[in-house]
């Protein structure tokens, strides 16, 4: 049974190279602020491209291969995302040389950061590092630098990646959400039972929060 007096629990399954994940989160954040909803957010790992090689792949080529999108369609989508980002205070700096990367190490660092109550901060920093600064999130040194900038110990961050101590935990978490039927992200679960997928828009999230408030009494 849900504790009606507890903050609203929001579990968000996402990847840090998923543009709609940061858009959806920013829209949700606006709705949470507008409604004054007490909440706690828990981030969970999902890899859009678990088989992506270390060197990554050109983003345009990747989108064309994976989704069959033409160059024109990709450009239209990037323009739409850039406009959405601007409206939400987030900068998408797409360019033709941007690459898609493997994010398994990034998820391990987030898992570690979460043990120090810095998971949310690192998640936001990684979104910005990839989409705004176009950083290589598969590069351990880049990840360590980002972690350090969010107040985490650089030496410990490097050790976490070197010994892969959280690899099994992240794999188990990823497997859990796939077993729950999650095939795309963002996926948000409210109060552990109400699933909402995709970036819904601030107005829709506001409506969802209002409905949940009624259900919670």
XYZ file of C-alpha atoms in Angstrom, residues 91-205:
115
model
C 21.310 23.100 -24.989
C 21.546 20.460 -27.711
C 24.649 21.113 -29.817
C 24.327 18.565 -32.586
C 26.828 18.434 -35.412
C 27.626 16.053 -38.277
C 30.681 14.611 -36.479
C 28.795 13.704 -33.297
C 29.094 10.052 -32.300
C 26.994 7.484 -30.440
C 28.897 5.732 -27.652
C 28.666 2.717 -25.414
C 27.383 3.889 -22.008
C 27.963 0.881 -19.755
C 30.798 2.581 -17.852
C 28.733 5.742 -17.472
C 25.936 3.731 -15.849
C 28.415 2.125 -13.477
C 29.615 5.549 -12.360
C 26.035 6.716 -11.821
C 25.377 3.610 -9.720
C 28.454 4.397 -7.615
C 27.537 8.084 -7.344
C 24.094 7.067 -6.117
C 25.692 5.441 -3.074
C 26.916 8.922 -2.164
C 23.678 10.750 -2.994
C 25.309 12.213 -6.108
C 23.653 10.004 -8.716
C 21.171 12.644 -9.833
C 23.860 15.305 -10.152
C 26.115 13.010 -12.168
C 23.239 11.952 -14.427
C 22.488 15.586 -15.283
C 26.178 16.314 -15.828
C 26.482 13.382 -18.227
C 23.469 14.526 -20.251
C 25.072 17.962 -20.623
C 28.516 16.526 -21.339
C 27.189 14.461 -24.209
C 24.576 16.679 -25.816
C 25.952 20.139 -25.046
C 29.711 19.565 -24.968
C 29.774 16.501 -27.278
C 32.074 14.545 -24.945
C 33.107 10.948 -25.554
C 31.243 9.151 -22.765
C 33.050 5.890 -23.512
C 36.396 7.437 -22.497
C 37.169 6.590 -18.835
C 39.230 9.748 -18.361
C 36.360 11.883 -19.631
C 33.974 10.136 -17.241
C 36.366 10.620 -14.318
C 36.652 14.334 -15.098
C 32.872 14.728 -15.220
C 32.511 12.858 -11.945
C 35.140 15.086 -10.334
C 33.309 18.221 -11.471
C 30.157 17.001 -9.729
C 31.982 16.693 -6.399
C 32.991 13.042 -6.561
C 36.497 11.776 -5.821
C 38.430 11.398 -9.078
C 40.724 8.642 -7.851
C 37.810 6.588 -6.569
C 35.875 7.164 -9.799
C 38.858 5.856 -11.764
C 39.097 2.826 -9.470
C 35.394 2.083 -9.949
C 35.920 1.928 -13.696
C 39.215 0.054 -13.486
C 37.910 -2.804 -11.364
C 34.349 -2.761 -12.761
C 33.037 -3.361 -9.237
C 29.483 -2.347 -10.137
C 29.295 -4.116 -13.504
C 27.151 -6.967 -12.200
C 24.828 -4.603 -10.310
C 24.227 -2.552 -13.448
C 23.645 -5.648 -15.592
C 21.139 -6.938 -13.054
C 19.326 -3.601 -12.974
C 19.191 -3.431 -16.761
C 17.884 -6.990 -16.916
C 15.228 -6.263 -14.301
C 13.702 -3.433 -16.296
C 13.801 -5.373 -19.551
C 11.972 -8.192 -17.742
C 9.361 -5.618 -16.689
C 8.698 -4.998 -20.370
C 10.727 -1.813 -20.831
C 11.927 -1.716 -24.449
C 12.369 2.018 -24.934
C 13.207 5.061 -22.857
C 12.437 7.270 -21.094
C 10.185 5.059 -19.017
C 8.844 6.529 -15.788
C 7.132 4.566 -13.052
C 5.138 6.576 -10.527
C 4.483 5.102 -7.067
C 5.956 1.797 -8.301
C 2.822 1.004 -10.331
C 1.943 3.659 -12.948
C 4.112 3.438 -16.078
C 4.452 6.393 -18.456
C 6.692 6.087 -21.514
C 8.189 8.715 -23.802
C 8.546 12.456 -23.294
C 4.949 13.468 -22.596
C 5.251 17.256 -22.432
C 4.962 19.524 -19.409
C 1.174 19.867 -19.648
C 0.619 16.119 -19.827
C 2.957 15.500 -16.903
